[in-house]
Coordinates of C-alpha atoms and ligand atoms in Angstrom, one line a residue:
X1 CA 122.6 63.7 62.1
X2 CA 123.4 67.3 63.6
X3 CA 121.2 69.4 60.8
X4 CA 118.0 67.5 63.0
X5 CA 115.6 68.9 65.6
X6 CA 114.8 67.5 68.5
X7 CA 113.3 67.9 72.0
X8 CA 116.6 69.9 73.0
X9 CA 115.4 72.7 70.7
X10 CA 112.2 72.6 72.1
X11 CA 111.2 77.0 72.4
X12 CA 109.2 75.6 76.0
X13 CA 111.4 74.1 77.2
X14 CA 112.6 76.1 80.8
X15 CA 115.5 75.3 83.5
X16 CA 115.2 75.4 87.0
X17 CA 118.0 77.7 86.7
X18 CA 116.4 80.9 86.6
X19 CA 119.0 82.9 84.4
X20 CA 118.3 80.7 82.1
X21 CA 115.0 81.7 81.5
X22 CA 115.6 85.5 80.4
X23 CA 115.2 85.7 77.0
X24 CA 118.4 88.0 76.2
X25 CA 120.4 85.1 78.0
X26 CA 123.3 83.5 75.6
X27 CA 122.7 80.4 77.3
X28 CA 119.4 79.4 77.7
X29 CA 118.6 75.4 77.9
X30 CA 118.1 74.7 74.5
X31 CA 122.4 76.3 74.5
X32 CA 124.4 73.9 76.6
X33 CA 128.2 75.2 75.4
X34 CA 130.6 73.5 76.9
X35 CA 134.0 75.5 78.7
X36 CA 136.5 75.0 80.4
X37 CA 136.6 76.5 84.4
X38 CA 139.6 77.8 86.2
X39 CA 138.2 77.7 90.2
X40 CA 140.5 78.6 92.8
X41 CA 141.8 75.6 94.9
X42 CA 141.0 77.0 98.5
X43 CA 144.2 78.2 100.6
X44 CA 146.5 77.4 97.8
X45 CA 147.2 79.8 95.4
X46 CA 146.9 77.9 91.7
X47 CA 143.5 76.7 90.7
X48 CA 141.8 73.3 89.4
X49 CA 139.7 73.0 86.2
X50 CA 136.2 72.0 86.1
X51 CA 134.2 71.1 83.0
X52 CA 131.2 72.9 82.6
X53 CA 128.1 73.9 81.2
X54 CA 126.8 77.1 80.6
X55 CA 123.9 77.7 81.8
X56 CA 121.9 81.5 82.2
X57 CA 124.7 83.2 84.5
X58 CA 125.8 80.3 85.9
X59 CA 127.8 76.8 85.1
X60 CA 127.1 73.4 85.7
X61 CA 130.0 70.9 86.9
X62 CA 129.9 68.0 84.6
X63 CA 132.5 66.2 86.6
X64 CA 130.4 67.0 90.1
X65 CA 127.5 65.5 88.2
X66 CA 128.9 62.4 88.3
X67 CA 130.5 62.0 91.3
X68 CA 127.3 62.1 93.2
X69 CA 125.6 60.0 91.2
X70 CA 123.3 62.2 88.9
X71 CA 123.9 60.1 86.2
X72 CA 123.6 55.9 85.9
X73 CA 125.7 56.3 82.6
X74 CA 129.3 56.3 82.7
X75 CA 130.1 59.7 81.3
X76 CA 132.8 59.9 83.4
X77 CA 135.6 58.9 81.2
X78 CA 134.6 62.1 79.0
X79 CA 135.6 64.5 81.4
X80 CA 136.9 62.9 84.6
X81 CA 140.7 61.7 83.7
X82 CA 143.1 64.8 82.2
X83 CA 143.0 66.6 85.4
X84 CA 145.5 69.4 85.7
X85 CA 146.6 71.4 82.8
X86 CA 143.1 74.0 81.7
X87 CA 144.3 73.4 78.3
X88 CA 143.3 69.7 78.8
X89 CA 139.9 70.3 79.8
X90 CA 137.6 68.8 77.4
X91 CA 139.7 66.8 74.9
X92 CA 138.0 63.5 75.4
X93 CA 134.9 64.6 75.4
X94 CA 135.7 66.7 72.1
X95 CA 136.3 62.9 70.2
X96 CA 133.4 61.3 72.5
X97 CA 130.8 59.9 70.0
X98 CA 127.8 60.2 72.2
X99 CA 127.7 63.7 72.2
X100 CA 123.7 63.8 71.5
X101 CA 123.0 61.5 74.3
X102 CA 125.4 63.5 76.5
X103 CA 123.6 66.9 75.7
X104 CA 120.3 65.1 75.8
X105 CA 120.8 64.2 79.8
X106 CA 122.6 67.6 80.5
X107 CA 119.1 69.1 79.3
X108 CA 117.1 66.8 81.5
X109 CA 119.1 67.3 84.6
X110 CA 118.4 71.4 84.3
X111 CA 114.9 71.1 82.9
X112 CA 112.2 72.6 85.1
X113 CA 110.8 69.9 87.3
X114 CA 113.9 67.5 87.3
X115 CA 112.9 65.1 90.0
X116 CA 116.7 65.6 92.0
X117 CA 116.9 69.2 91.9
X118 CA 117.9 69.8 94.7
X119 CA 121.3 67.9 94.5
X120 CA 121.9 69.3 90.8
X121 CA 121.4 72.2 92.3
X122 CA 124.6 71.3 94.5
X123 CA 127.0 71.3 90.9
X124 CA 126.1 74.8 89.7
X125 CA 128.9 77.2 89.9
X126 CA 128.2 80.6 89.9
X127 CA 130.6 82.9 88.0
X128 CA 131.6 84.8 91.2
X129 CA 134.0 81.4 92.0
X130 CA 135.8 81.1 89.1
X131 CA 138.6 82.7 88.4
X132 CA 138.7 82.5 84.8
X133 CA 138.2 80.8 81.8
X134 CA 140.5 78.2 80.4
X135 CA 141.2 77.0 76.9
X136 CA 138.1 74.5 75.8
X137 CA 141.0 72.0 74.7
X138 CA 144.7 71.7 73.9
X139 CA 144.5 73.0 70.4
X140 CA 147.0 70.6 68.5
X141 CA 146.7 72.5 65.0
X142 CA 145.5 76.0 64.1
X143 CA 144.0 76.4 60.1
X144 CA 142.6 79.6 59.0
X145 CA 140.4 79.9 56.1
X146 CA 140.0 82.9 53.9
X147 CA 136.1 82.0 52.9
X148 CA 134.3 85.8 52.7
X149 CA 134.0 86.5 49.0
X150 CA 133.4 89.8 49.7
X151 CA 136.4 90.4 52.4
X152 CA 138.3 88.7 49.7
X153 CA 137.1 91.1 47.1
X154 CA 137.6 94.0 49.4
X155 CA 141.3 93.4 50.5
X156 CA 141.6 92.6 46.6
X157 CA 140.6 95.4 45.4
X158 CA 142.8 97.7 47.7
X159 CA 146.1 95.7 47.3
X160 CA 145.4 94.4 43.1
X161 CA 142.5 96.8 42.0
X162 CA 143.2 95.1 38.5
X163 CA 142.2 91.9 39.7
X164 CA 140.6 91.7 43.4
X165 CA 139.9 88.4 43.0
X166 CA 142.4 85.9 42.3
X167 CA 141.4 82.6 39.4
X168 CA 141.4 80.3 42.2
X169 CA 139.4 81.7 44.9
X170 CA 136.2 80.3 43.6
X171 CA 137.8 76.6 43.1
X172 CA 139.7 76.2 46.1
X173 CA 138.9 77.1 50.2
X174 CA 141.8 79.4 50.4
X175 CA 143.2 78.7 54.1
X176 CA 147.0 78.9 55.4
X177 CA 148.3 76.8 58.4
X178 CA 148.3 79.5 61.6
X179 CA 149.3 79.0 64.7
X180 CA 148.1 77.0 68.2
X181 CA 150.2 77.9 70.1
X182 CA 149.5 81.8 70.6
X183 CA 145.9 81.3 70.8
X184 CA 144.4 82.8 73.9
X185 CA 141.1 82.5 75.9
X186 CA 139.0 85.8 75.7
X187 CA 139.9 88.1 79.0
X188 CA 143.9 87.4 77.6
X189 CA 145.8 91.0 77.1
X190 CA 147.7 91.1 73.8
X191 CA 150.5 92.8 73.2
X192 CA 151.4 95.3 70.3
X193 CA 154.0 92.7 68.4
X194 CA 157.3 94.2 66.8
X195 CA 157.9 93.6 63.5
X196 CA 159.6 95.3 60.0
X197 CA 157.5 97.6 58.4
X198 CA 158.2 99.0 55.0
X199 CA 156.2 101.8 54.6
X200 CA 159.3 103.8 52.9
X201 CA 159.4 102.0 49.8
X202 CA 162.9 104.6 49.0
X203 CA 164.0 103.1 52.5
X204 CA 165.1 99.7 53.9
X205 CA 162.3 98.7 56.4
X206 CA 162.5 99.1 60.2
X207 CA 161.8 96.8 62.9
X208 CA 159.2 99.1 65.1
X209 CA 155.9 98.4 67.2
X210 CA 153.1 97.9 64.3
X211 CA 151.6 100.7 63.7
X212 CA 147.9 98.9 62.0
X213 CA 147.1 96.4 64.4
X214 CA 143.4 95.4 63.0
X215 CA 141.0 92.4 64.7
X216 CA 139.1 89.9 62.2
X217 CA 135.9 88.7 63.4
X218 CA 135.6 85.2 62.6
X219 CA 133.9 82.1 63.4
X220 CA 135.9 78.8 64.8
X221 CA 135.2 75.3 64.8
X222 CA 136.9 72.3 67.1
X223 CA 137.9 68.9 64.9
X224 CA 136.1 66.0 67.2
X225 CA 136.7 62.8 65.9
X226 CA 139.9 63.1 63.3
X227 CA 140.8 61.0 60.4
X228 CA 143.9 59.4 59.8
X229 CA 146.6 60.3 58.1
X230 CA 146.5 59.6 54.4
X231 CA 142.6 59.4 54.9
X232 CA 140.3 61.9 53.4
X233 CA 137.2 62.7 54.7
X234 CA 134.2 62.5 52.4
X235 CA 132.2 65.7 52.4
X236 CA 128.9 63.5 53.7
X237 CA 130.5 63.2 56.8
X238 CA 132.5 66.3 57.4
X239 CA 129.9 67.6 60.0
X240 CA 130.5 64.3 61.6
X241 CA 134.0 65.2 62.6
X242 CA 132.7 69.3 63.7
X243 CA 132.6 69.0 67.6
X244 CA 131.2 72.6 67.9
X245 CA 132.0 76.1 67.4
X246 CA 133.2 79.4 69.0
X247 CA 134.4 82.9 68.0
X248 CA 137.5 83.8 67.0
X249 CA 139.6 87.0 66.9
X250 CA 142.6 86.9 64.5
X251 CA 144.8 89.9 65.7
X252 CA 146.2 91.4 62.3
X253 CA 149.0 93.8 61.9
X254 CA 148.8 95.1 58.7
X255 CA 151.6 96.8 58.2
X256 CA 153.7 93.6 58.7
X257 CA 151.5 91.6 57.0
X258 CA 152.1 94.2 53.7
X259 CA 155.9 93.4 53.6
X260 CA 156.1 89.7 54.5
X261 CA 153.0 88.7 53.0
X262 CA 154.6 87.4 49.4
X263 CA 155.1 85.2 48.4
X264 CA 154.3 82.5 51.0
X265 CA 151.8 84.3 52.5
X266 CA 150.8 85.2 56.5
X267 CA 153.2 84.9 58.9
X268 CA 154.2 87.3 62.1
X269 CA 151.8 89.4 61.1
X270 CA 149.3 86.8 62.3
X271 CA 151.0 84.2 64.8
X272 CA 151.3 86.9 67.7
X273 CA 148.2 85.9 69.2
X274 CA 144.3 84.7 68.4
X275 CA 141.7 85.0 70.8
X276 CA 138.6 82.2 71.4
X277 CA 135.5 82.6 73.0
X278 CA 135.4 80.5 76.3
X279 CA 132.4 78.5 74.9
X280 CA 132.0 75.5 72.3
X281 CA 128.6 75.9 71.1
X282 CA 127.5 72.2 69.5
X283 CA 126.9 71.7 66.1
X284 CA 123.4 70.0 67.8
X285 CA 122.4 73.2 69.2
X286 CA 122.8 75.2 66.0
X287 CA 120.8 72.5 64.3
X288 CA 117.6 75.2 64.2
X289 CA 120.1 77.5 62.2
X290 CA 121.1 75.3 59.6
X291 CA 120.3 77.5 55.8
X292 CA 121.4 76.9 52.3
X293 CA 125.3 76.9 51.3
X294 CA 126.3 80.4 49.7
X295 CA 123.9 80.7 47.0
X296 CA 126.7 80.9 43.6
X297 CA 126.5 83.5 41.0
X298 CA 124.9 81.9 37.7
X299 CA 128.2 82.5 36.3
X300 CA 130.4 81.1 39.3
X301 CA 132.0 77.2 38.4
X302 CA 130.3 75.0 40.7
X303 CA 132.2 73.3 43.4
X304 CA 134.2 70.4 42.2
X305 CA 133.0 67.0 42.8
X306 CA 134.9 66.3 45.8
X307 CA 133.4 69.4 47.8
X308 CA 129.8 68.4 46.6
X309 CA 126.8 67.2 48.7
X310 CA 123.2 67.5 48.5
X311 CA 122.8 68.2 51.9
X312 CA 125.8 70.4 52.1
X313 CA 124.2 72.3 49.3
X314 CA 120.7 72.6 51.4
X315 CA 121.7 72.6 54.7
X316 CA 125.6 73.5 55.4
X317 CA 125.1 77.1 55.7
X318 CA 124.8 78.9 59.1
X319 CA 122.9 81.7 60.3
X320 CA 124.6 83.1 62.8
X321 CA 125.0 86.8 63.9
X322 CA 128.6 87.9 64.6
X323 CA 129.3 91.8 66.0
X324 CA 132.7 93.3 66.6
X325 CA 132.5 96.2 69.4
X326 CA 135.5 98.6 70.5
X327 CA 135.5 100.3 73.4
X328 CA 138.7 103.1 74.0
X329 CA 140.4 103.8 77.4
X330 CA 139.0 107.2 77.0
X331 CA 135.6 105.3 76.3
X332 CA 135.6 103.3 79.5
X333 CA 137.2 106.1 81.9
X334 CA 134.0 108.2 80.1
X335 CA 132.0 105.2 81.1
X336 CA 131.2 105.2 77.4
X337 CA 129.6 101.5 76.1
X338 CA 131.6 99.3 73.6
X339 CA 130.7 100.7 70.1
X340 CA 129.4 98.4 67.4
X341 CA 131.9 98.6 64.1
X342 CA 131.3 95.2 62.5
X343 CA 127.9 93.3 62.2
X344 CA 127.5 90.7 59.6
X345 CA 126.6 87.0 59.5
X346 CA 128.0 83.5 58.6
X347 CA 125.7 82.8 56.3
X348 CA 127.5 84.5 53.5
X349 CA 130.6 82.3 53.6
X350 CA 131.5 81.3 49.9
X351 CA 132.6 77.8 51.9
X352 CA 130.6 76.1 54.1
X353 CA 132.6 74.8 57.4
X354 CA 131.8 70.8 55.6
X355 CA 133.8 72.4 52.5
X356 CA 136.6 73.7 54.8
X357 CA 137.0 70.8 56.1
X358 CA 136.5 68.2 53.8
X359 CA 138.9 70.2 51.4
X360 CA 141.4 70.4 54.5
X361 CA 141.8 66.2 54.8
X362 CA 141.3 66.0 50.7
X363 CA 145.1 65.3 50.6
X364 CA 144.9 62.7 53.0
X365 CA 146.2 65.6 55.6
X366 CA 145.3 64.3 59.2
X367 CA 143.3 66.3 61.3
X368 CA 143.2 65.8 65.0
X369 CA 140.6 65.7 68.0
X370 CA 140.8 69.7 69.4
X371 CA 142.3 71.1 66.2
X372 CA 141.1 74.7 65.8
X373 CA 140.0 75.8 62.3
X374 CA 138.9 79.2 61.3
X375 CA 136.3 80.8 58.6
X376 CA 138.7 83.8 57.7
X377 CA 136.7 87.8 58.1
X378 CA 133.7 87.5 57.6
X379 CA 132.3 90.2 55.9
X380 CA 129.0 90.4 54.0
X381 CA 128.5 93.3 50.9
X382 CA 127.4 96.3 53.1
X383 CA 130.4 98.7 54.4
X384 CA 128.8 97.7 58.0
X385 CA 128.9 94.4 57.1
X386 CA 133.1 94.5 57.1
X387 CA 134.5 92.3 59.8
X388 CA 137.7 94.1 60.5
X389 CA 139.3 97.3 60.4
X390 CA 141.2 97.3 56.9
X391 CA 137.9 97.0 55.1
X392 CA 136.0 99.2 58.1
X393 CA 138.4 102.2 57.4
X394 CA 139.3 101.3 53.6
X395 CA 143.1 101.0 54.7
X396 CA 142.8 103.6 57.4
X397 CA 141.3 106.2 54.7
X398 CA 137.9 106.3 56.2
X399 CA 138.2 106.8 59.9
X400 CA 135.6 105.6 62.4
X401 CA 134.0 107.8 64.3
X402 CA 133.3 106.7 67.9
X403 CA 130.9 108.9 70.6
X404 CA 132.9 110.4 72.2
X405 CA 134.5 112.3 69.4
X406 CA 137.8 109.6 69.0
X407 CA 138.4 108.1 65.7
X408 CA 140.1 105.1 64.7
X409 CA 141.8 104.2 61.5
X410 CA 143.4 101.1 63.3
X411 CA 143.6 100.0 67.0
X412 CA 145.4 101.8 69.7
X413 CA 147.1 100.5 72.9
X414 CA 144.0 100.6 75.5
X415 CA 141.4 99.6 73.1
X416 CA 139.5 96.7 73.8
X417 CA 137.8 94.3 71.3
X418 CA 134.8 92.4 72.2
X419 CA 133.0 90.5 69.6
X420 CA 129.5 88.6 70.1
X421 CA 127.9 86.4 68.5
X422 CA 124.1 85.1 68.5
X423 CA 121.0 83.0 66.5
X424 CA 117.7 83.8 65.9
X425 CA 115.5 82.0 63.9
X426 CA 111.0 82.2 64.4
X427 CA 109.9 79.6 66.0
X428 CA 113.0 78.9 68.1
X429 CA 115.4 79.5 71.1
X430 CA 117.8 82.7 71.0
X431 CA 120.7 81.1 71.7
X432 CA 124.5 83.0 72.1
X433 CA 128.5 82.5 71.9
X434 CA 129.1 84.6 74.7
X435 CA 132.0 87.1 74.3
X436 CA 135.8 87.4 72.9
X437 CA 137.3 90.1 74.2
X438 CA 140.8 91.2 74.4
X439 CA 142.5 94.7 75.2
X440 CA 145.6 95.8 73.7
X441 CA 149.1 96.6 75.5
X442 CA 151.7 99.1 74.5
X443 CA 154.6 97.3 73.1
X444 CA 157.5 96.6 75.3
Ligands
MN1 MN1 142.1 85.6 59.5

């Protein structure tokens, strides 16, 4: 059961791998996200993937761990067979049911004192010979959720002031179908999209450059094992079929979203691209950061039957950190750090990610091994608490101001996004998601 502790989490526990040990590292042993490598064949000029570990400032080649032997088990149909393609990396071991065990000997191989350090020190791979990150998996289907009560209410209350919230949102996980393939690893440039903007409501619209290109600071989640078509999945088990997690950036443009949005809801204003963090953090390693579901208004209906559970209830909620920086062109040519817009946390989803999910196969809708899904914003009530920039700025009325004297009502060409997220409960581990970061181009 992923909501239990056990000597993974252990706060003593220390790796040979020094890194590791700092306690401001994303990735200390008690971590172990898995990513996707992109190392530089030697004398050719295209790369090969490696499936890794994170581990402090360096990785740890799962598929070099088992070609010399460090393991009597045969992990190596998990990670040894889809060679090629980055996107590929780790779909097998994304529907791999001993997960637990697998993460239980990656600990023991980096623990301090590991009786064959010295040849696992042979499969670390330091990040100076990579050359970059790959996707974590070939992301079949893309879902995004709309599950902030309080971005909903705030983007409700600027476009229907009359009613922010619409009868349903307290029934139903509000989520659309987005799409895979324009999702991008974090380091990926994106482009200002085109697209017909209607800001002339005396005028037809025009197809320009978007003008409010916004970020939303979200957390993802991977589908391991799926369920087959016509085949719900009972909200007991949804965490069963949760491989792990990463961040997500959903790169909004606003003004295109205001004109197409009705009635059928997000389309281009969306599906230009989404950024992921590199790493998949397991639902095992957030096991210490496991809190109550939402807590509901007295008045608020409860959740239907179907999207009920005792443990849900207790333990479905998540406490993790999420941040949203920007740092301008002018900003790094000043040598100016990232500023902090956003900070708010996960625990104050309406849903909980079993909900999302559980309400996502409810129709019998088949969900597949290294389907992405997303929480939607998340915001929580306080104006920092906003997770992008159409809340930050109140629909650009409220400009942010950054240090060095810019402002920003939306993003700019040059402006780069980097989002961060982290746990920290007493008692346990810090443990990290690493970055998402992308920069924006000019439109062509
Ligand atoms: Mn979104």
């Amino acid at each position: 059961m992923t909501y239990q502790i056990n000597e993974t989490h252990d706060p003593n526990l220390k790796s040979w791998v020094e890194s590791a040990n700092d306690p401001n590292t994303d990735f200390p042993i008690q971590n172990l996200p898995f990513c996707s490598l992109l190392v530089p064949e030697p004398n050719q000029d295209w790369n090969y993937w490696i499936p890794a570990v994170a581990i402090g400032k360096e990785f740890l080649n799962l598929r070099k761990c088992v070609e010399i032997g460090l393991w009597d088990d045969g992990w190596d149909f998990a990670f040894g067979q889809e060679m090629g393609a980055g996107g590929k990396a780790l779909t097998s071991l994304f529907a791999f049911d001993e997960i637990d065990s697998l993460r239980s000997d990656v600990s023991h191989i980096l623990s301090e004192g590991f009786h064959l350090v010295d040849r696992a020190r042979e499969c670390l791979i330091s990040q100076t010979e990579i050359s970059s990150f790959g996707l974590p998996t070939a992301i079949g289907d893309y879902t995004d959720f709309y599950c902030s009560i309080f971005h909903a209410t705030n983007v409700g209350s600027m476009f229907r002031p009359e009613a922010p919230l619409l009868p349903n949102y307290k029934y139903v996980p509000i989520g659309y179908h987005g799409r895979a393939s324009s999702i991008v690893v974090s380091g990926t440039d994106v482009k200002r999209p085109h697209g017909q903007n209607r800001s002339d409501a005396e005028k037809p619209p025009v197809f320009i450059p978007a003008k409010n290109l916004d970020y939303e600071m979200e957390l993802g989640f991977f589908v391991g094992k799926g369920n087959e078509l016509g085949q719900p999945i009972n909200i007991k088990d949804a965490e069963e079929h949760i491989f792990g997690m990463c961040l997500v950036n959903d790169w909004s443009a606003r003004d295109i979203q205001a004109w197409e949005y009705q009635p059928l809801g997000p389309f281009l204003a969306k599906n230009f691209a989404t950024t992921i963090s590199p790493f998949v953090v397991t639902m095992e390693a957030l096991a210490p950061f496991r809190t109550p579901a939402f807590e509901r208004d007295p008045d608020d209906p409860q959740p239907l039957g179907y999207l009920s559970d005792e443990n849900n209830k207790k333990f479905g909620g998540l406490d993790i950190n999420l941040e949203a920086y920007i740092q301008t062109e002018k900003m790094r040519d000043e040598k100016i750090e990232p500023f902090l817009v956003s900070r708010s946390n996960t625990k104050d989803l309406y849903w909980t990610v079993g909900q999302m999910l559980t309400h996502h196969a409810s129709n019998g809708c088949n969900l597949q091994t290294g389907d992405l899904i997303a929480s939607g914003t998340v915001s929580g009530s306080e104006k920092s608490e906003r997770g992008c920039l159409l809340e930050r700025t109140w629909r650009g009325t409220e400009p942010i101001e950054l240090p060095n004297g810019e402002t920003r009502r939306f993003l700019e060409d040059g402006d780069e996004v980097i989002m961060k997220g982290f746990c920290e409960r007493e008692g346990f581990r810090r443990i990290g998601f690493g970055e998402c970061r992308g920069r924006v181009l000019p439109a062509d």
